[in-house]
mmCIF file of C-alpha atoms and ligand atoms in Angstrom:
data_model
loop_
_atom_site.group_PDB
_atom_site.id
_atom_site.type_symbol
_atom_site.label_atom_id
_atom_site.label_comp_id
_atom_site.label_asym_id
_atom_site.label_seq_id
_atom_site.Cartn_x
_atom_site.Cartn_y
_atom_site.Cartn_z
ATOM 1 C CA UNK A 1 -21.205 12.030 -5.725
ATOM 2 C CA UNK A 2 -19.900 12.277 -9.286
ATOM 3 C CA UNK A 3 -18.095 9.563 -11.232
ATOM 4 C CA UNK A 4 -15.726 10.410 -13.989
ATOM 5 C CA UNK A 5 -13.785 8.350 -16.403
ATOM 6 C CA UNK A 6 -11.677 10.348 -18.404
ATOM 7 C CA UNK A 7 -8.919 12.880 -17.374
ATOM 8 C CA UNK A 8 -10.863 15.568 -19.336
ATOM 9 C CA UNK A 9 -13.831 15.108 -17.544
ATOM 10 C CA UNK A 10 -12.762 15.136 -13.524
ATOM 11 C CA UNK A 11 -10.258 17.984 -14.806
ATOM 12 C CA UNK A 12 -13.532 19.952 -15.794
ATOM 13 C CA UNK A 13 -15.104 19.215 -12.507
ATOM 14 C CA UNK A 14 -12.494 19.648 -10.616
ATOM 15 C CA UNK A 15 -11.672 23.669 -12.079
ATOM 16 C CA UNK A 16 -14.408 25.318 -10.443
ATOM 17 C CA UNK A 17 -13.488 23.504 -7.419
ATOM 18 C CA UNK A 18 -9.591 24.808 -7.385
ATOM 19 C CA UNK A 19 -8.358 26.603 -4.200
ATOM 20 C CA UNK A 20 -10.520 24.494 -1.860
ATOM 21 C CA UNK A 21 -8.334 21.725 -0.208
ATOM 22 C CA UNK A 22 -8.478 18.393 -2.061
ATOM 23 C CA UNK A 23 -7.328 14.923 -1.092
ATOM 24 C CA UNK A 24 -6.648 12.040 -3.318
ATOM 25 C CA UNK A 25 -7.228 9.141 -2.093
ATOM 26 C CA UNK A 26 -5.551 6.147 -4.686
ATOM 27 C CA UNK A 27 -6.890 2.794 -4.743
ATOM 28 C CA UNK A 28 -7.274 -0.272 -6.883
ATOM 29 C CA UNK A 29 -11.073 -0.954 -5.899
ATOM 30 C CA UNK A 30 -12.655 -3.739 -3.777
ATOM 31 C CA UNK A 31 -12.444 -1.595 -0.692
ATOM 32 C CA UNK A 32 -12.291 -2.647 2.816
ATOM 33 C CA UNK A 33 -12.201 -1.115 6.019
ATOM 34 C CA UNK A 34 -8.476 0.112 5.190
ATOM 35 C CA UNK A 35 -9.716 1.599 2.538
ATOM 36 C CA UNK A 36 -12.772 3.482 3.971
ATOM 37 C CA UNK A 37 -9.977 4.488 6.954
ATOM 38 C CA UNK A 38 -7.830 6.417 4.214
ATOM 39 C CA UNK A 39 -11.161 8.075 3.059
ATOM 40 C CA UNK A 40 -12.530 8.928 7.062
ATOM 41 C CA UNK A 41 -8.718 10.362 7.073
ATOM 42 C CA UNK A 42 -9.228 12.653 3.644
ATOM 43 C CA UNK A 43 -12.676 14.050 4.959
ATOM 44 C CA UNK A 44 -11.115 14.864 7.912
ATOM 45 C CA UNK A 45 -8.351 16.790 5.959
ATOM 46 C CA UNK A 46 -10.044 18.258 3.226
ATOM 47 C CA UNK A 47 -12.692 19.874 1.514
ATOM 48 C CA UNK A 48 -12.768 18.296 -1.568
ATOM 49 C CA UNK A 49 -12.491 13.781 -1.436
ATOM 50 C CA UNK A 50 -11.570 12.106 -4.689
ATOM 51 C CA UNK A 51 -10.954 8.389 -4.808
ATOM 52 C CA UNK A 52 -9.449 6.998 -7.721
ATOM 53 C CA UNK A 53 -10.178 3.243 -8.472
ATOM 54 C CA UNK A 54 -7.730 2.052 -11.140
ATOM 55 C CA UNK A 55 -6.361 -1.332 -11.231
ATOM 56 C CA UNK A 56 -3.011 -0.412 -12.965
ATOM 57 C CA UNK A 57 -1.625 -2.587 -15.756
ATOM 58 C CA UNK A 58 2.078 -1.677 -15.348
ATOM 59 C CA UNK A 59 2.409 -2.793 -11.335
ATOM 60 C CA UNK A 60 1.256 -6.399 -12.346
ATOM 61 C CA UNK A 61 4.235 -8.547 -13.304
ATOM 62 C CA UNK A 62 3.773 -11.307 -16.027
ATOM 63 C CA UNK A 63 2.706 -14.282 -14.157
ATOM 64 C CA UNK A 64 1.036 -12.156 -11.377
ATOM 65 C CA UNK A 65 -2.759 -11.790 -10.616
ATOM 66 C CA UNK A 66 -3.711 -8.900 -12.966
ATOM 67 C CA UNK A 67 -6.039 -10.517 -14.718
ATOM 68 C CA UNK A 68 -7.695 -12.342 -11.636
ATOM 69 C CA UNK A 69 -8.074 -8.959 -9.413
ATOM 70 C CA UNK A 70 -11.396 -8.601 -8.029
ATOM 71 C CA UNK A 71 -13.506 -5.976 -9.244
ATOM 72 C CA UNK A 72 -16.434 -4.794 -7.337
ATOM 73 C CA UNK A 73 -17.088 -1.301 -8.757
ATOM 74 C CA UNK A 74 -21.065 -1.006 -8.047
ATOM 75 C CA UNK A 75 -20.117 -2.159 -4.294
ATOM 76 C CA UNK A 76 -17.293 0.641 -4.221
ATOM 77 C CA UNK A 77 -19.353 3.164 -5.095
ATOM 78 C CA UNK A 78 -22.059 2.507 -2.555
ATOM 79 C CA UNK A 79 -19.314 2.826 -0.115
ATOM 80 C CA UNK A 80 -17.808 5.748 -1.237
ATOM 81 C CA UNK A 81 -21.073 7.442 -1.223
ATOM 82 C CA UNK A 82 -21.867 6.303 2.284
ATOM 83 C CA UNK A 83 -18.047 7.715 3.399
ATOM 84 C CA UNK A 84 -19.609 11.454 1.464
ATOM 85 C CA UNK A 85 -16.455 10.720 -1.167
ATOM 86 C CA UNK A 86 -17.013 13.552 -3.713
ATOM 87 C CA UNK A 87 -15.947 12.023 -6.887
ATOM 88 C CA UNK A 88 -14.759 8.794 -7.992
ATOM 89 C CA UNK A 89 -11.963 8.811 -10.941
ATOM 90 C CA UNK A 90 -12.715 5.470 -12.818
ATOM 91 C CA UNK A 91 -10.563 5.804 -15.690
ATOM 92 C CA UNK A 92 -10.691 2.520 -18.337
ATOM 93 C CA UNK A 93 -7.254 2.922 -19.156
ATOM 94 C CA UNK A 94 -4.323 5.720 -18.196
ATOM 95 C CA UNK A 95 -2.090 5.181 -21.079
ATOM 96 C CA UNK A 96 -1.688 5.702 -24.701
ATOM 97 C CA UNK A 97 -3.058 2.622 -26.564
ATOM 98 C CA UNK A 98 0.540 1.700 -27.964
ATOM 99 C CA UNK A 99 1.049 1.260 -24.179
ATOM 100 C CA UNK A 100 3.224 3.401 -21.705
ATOM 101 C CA UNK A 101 6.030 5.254 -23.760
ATOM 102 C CA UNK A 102 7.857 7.318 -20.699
ATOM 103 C CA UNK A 103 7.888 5.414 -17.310
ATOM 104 C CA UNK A 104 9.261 6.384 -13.902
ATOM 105 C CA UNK A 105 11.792 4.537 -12.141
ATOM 106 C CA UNK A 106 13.357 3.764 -8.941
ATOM 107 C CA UNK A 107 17.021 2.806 -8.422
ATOM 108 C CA UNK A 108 17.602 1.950 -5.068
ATOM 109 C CA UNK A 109 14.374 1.526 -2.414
ATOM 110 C CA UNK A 110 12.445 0.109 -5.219
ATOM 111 C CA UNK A 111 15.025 -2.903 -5.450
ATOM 112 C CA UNK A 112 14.602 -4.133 -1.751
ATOM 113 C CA UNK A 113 11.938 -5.702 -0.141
ATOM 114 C CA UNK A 114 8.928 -6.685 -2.271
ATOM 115 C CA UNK A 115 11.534 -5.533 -5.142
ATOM 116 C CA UNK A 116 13.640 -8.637 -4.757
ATOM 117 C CA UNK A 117 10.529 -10.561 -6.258
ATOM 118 C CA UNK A 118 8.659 -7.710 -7.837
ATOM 119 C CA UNK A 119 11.157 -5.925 -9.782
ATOM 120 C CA UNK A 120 9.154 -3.228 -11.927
ATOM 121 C CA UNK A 121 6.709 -3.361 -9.539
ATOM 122 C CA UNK A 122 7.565 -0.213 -7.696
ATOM 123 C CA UNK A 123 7.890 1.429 -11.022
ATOM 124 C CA UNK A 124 4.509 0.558 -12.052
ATOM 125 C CA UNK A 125 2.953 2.183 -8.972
ATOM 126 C CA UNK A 126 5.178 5.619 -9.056
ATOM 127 C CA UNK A 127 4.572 5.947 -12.941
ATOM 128 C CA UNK A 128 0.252 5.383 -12.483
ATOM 129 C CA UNK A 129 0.543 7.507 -9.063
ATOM 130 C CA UNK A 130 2.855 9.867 -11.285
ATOM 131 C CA UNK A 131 -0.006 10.109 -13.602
ATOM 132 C CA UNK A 132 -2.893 10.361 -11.383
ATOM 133 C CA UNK A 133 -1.309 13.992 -9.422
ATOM 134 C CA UNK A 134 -1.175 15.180 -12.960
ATOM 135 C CA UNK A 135 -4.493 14.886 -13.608
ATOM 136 C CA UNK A 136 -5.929 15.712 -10.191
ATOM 137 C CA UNK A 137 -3.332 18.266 -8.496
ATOM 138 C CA UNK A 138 -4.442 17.247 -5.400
ATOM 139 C CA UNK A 139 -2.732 18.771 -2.057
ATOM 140 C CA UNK A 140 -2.626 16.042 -0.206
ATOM 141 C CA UNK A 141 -2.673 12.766 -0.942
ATOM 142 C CA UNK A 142 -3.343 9.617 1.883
ATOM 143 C CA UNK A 143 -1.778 6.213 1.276
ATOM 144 C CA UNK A 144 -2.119 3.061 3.907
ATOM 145 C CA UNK A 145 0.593 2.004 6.033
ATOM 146 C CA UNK A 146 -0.104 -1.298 5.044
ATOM 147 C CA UNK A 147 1.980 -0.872 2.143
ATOM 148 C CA UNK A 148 4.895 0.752 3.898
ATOM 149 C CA UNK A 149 7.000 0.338 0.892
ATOM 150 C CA UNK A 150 5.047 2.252 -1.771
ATOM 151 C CA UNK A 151 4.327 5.217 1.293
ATOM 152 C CA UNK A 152 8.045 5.875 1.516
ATOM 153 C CA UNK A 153 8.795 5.239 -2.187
ATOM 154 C CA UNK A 154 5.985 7.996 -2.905
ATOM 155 C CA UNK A 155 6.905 10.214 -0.388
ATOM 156 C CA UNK A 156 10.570 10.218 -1.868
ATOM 157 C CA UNK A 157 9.016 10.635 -5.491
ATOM 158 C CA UNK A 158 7.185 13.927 -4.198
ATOM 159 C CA UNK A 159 10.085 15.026 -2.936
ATOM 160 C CA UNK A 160 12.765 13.550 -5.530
ATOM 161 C CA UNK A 161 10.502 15.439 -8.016
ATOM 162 C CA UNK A 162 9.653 18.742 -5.878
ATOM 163 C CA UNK A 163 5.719 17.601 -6.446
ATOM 164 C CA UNK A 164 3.609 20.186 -4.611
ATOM 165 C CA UNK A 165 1.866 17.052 -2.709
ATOM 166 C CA UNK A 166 1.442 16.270 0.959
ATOM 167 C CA UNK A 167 1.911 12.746 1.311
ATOM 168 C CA UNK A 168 -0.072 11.026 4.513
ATOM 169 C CA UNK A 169 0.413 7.973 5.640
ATOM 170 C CA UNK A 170 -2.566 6.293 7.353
ATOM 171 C CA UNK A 171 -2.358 3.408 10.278
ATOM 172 C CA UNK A 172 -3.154 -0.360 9.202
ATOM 173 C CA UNK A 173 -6.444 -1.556 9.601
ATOM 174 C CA UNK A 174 -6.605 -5.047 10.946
ATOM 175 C CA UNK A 175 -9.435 -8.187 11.268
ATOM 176 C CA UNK A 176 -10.081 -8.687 15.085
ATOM 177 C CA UNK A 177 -7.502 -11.711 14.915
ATOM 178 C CA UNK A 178 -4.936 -9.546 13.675
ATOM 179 C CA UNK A 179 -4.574 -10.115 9.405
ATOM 180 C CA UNK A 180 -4.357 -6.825 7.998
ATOM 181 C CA UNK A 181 -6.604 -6.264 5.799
ATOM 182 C CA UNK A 182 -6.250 -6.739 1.846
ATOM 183 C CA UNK A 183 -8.434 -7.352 -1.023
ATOM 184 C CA UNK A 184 -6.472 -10.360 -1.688
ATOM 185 C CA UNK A 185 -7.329 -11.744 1.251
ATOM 186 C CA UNK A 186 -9.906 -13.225 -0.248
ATOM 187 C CA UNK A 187 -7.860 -15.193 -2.125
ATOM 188 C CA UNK A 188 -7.346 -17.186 1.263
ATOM 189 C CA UNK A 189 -8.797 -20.563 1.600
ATOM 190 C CA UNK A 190 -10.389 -20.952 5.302
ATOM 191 C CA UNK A 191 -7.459 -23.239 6.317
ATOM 192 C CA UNK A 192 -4.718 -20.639 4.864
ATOM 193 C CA UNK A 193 -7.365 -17.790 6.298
ATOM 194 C CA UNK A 194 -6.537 -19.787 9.753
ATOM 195 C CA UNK A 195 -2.571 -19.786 8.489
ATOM 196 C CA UNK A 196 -2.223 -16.550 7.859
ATOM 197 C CA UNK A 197 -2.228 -15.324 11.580
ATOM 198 C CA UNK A 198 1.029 -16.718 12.325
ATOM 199 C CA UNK A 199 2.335 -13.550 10.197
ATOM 200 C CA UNK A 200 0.931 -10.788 12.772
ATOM 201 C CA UNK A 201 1.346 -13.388 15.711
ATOM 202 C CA UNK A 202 5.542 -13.763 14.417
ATOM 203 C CA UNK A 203 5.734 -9.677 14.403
ATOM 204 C CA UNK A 204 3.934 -9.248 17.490
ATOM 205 C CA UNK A 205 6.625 -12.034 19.331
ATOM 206 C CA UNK A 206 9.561 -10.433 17.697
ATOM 207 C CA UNK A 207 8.570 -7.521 19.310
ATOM 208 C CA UNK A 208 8.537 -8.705 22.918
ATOM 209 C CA UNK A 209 11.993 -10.571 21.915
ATOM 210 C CA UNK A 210 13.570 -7.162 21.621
ATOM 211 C CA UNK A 211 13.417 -7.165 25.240
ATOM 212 C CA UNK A 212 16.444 -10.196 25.263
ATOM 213 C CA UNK A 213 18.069 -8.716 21.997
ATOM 214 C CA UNK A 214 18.812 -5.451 20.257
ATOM 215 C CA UNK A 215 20.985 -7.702 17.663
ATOM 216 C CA UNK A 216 18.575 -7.539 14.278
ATOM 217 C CA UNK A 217 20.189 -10.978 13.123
ATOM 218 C CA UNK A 218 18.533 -12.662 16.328
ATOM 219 C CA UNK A 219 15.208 -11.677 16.166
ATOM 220 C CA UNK A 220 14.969 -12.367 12.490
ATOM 221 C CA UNK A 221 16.168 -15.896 13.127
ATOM 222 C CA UNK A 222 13.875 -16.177 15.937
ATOM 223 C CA UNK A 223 11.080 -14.944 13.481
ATOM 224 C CA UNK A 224 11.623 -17.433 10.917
ATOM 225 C CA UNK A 225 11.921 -20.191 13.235
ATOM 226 C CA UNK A 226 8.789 -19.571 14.480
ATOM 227 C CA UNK A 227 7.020 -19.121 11.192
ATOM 228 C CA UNK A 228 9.101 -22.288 9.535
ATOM 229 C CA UNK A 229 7.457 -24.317 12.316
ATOM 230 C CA UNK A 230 3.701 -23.756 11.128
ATOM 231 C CA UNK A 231 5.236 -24.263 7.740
ATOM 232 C CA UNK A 232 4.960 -20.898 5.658
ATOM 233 C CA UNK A 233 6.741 -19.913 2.946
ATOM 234 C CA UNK A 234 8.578 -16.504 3.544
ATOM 235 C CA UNK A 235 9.791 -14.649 0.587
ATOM 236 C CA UNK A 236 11.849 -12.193 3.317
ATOM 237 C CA UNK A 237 11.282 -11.421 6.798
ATOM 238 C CA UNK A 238 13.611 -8.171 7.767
ATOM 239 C CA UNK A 239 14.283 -5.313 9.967
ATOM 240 C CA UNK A 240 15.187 -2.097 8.226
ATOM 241 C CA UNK A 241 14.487 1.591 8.949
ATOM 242 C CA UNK A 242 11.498 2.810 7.787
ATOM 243 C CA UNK A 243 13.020 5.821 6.623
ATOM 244 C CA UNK A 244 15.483 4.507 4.456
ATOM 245 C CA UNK A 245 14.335 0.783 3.866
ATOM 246 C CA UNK A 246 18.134 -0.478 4.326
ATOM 247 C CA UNK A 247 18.170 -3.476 6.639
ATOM 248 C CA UNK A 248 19.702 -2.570 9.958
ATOM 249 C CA UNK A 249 22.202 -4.750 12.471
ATOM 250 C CA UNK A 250 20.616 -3.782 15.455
ATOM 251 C CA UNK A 251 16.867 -1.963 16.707
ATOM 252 C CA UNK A 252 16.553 1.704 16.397
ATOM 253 C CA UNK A 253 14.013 4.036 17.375
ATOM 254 C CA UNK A 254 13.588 3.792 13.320
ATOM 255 C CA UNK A 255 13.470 -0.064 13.158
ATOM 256 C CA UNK A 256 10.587 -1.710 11.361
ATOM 257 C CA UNK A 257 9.500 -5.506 10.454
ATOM 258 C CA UNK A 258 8.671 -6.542 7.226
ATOM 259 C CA UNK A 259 6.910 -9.847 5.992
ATOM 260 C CA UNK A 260 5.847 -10.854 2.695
ATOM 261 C CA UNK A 261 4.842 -14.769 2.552
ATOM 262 C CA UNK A 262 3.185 -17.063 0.332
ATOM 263 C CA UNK A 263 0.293 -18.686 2.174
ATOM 264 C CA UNK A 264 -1.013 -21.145 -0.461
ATOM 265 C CA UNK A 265 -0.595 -19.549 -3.724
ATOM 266 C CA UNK A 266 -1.530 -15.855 -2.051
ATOM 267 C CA UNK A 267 1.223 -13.615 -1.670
ATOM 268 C CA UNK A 268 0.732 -11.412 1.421
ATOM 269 C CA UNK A 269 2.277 -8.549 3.034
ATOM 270 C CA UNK A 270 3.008 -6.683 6.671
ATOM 271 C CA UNK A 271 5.021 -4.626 8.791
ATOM 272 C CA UNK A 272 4.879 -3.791 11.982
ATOM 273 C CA UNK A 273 7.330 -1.268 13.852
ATOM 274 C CA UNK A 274 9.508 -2.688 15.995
ATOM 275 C CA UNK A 275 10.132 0.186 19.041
ATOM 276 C CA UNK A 276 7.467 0.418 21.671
ATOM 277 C CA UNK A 277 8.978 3.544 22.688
ATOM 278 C CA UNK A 278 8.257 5.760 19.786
ATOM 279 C CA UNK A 279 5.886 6.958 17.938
ATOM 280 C CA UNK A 280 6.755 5.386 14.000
ATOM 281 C CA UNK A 281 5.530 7.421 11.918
ATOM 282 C CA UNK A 282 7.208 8.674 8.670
HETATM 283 P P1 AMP B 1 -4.960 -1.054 -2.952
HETATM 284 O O1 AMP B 1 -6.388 -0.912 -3.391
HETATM 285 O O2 AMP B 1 -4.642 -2.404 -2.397
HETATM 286 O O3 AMP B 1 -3.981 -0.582 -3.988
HETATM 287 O O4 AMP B 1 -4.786 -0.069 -1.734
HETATM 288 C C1 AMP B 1 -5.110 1.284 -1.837
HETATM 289 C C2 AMP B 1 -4.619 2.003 -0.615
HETATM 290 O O5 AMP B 1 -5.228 1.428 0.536
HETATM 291 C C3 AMP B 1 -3.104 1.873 -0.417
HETATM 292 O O6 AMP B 1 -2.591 3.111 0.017
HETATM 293 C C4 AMP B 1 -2.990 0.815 0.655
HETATM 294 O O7 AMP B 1 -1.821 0.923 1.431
HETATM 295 C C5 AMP B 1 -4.221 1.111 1.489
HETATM 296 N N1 AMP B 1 -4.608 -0.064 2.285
HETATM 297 C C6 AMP B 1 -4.865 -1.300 1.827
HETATM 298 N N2 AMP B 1 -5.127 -2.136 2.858
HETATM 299 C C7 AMP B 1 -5.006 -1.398 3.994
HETATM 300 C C8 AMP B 1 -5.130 -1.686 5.385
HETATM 301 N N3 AMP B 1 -5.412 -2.901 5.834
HETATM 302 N N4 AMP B 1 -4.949 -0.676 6.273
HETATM 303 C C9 AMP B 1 -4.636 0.586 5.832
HETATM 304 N N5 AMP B 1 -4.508 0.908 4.533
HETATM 305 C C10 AMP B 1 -4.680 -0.065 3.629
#
């Protein structure tokens, strides 16, 4: 397994390699068992695995945890070389050192959602991703479901920008008790650890309430009953289509929850699609 840090270096790997299939596989290190499921998902996709770990500057807002994220890179690369990853992009930095002159943005589906509280956010991860299929050229490219937002924001980007990328999308990964998995989950004291199940628990009871109500309104207010009552602090709890993002009135084949919460001072995100009788996949 090779690890490069500069763009000139994995793009001089990477040229004798051209014409085999490659898969990028993006991540900001500390890897889990969601992580490692992206990377079983690449091999099984393509012949070439790159995993970039890059904790990227510009999705951090001001008084977020940029500065605080864990970084476990020796750990990371033992598991990358366990998964048979290929290479490993570890750049120090991605932009010029008078900072980031020409950024991406979103209008819309980057303004709902996480967007609400995380405004540049979105533009952030679309500018670094931006950056990262320049360098690499992969053809396909797997992001985690977990993150449902940034997999249909990129896959409108590639397609917005006629980027010669397959974008896959790759199922959440969950603990046994239901938390999907994050690296900021261990941010999570063993109380708020305990907490934090109500948020898979409220989705999975939503669910079953779609069997009383199609009417989106209800089984959001049903939703935030339930989580009000163990005393969590939702930032938004909403059904829209996973397509689109737009909150819908009542449940479509198309319909999807979304949760982001503050449990203690940790932010943390789901979703969780809301039609048993599909398949809901992008
Ligand atoms: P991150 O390192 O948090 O930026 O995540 C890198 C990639 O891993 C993103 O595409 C995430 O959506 C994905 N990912 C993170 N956690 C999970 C999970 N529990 N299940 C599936 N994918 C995940």
């Amino acid at each position: 397994m090779n690890i490069s840090q500069t763009p000139e270096k994995i793009r001089e790997l990477l040229t004798p390699l051209r014409g085999q299939h490659i898969a990028l596989v993006p991540t900001m290190g500390c890897l889990h068992a969601g992580h490692i499921s992206l990377i079983r998902k690449a091999k099984s996709l393509a012949d070439v695995v790159i995993v970039s770990i890059y904790v990227n500057p510009l999705q951090f807002g001001e008084n977020e945890d940029f500065h605080q994220y864990p970084k476990t890179f020796e750990k990371d690369a033992e598991i990358c070389k366990n998964e048979g990853v290929d290479v490993i992009f570890h750049p120090k930095n991605l932009y010029p050192d008078d900072g980031p002159n020409i950024t991406l943005k979103i209008s819309h589906m980057g303004h709902l959602l996480c967007g609400k509280s995380r405004p540049t956010h979105f533009d952030g991860v679309v500018t670094v991703v931006n950056i990262l299929f320049n360098i690499i050229h992969p053809d396909i490219a797997i992001f985690g479901e977990k993150d449902w937002q940034q997999l249909a924001i990129i896959r409108r980007m590639v397609s917005d920008l006629h980027m010669p990328i397959e974008v896959i999308g790759s199922e959440i990964i969950r603990e046994a008790d239901g938390l999907a998995m994050s690296s900021r989950n261990r941010y999570l004291s063993p109380d708020e650890r305990q907490k934090s199940l109500f948020l898979s628990q409220t989705m999975l009871l939503m669910k079953s309430n779609t069997k009383n109500s199609h009417k989106a309104s209800k089984i959001i207010r049903f939703g935030i009953d339930n989580l009000k009552k163990y005393g969590i602090s939702i930032e938004y709890l909403e059904i829209c289509n996973e397509l689109t993002l737009n909150p819908e009135n009542s449940i479509t084949p198309q319909s999807r929850i979304f949760i982001a919460a503050k449990i203690g001072s940790t932010r943390l995100i789901d979703n969780m699609p809301l039609s048993i009788t599909t398949e809901n996949t992008l």
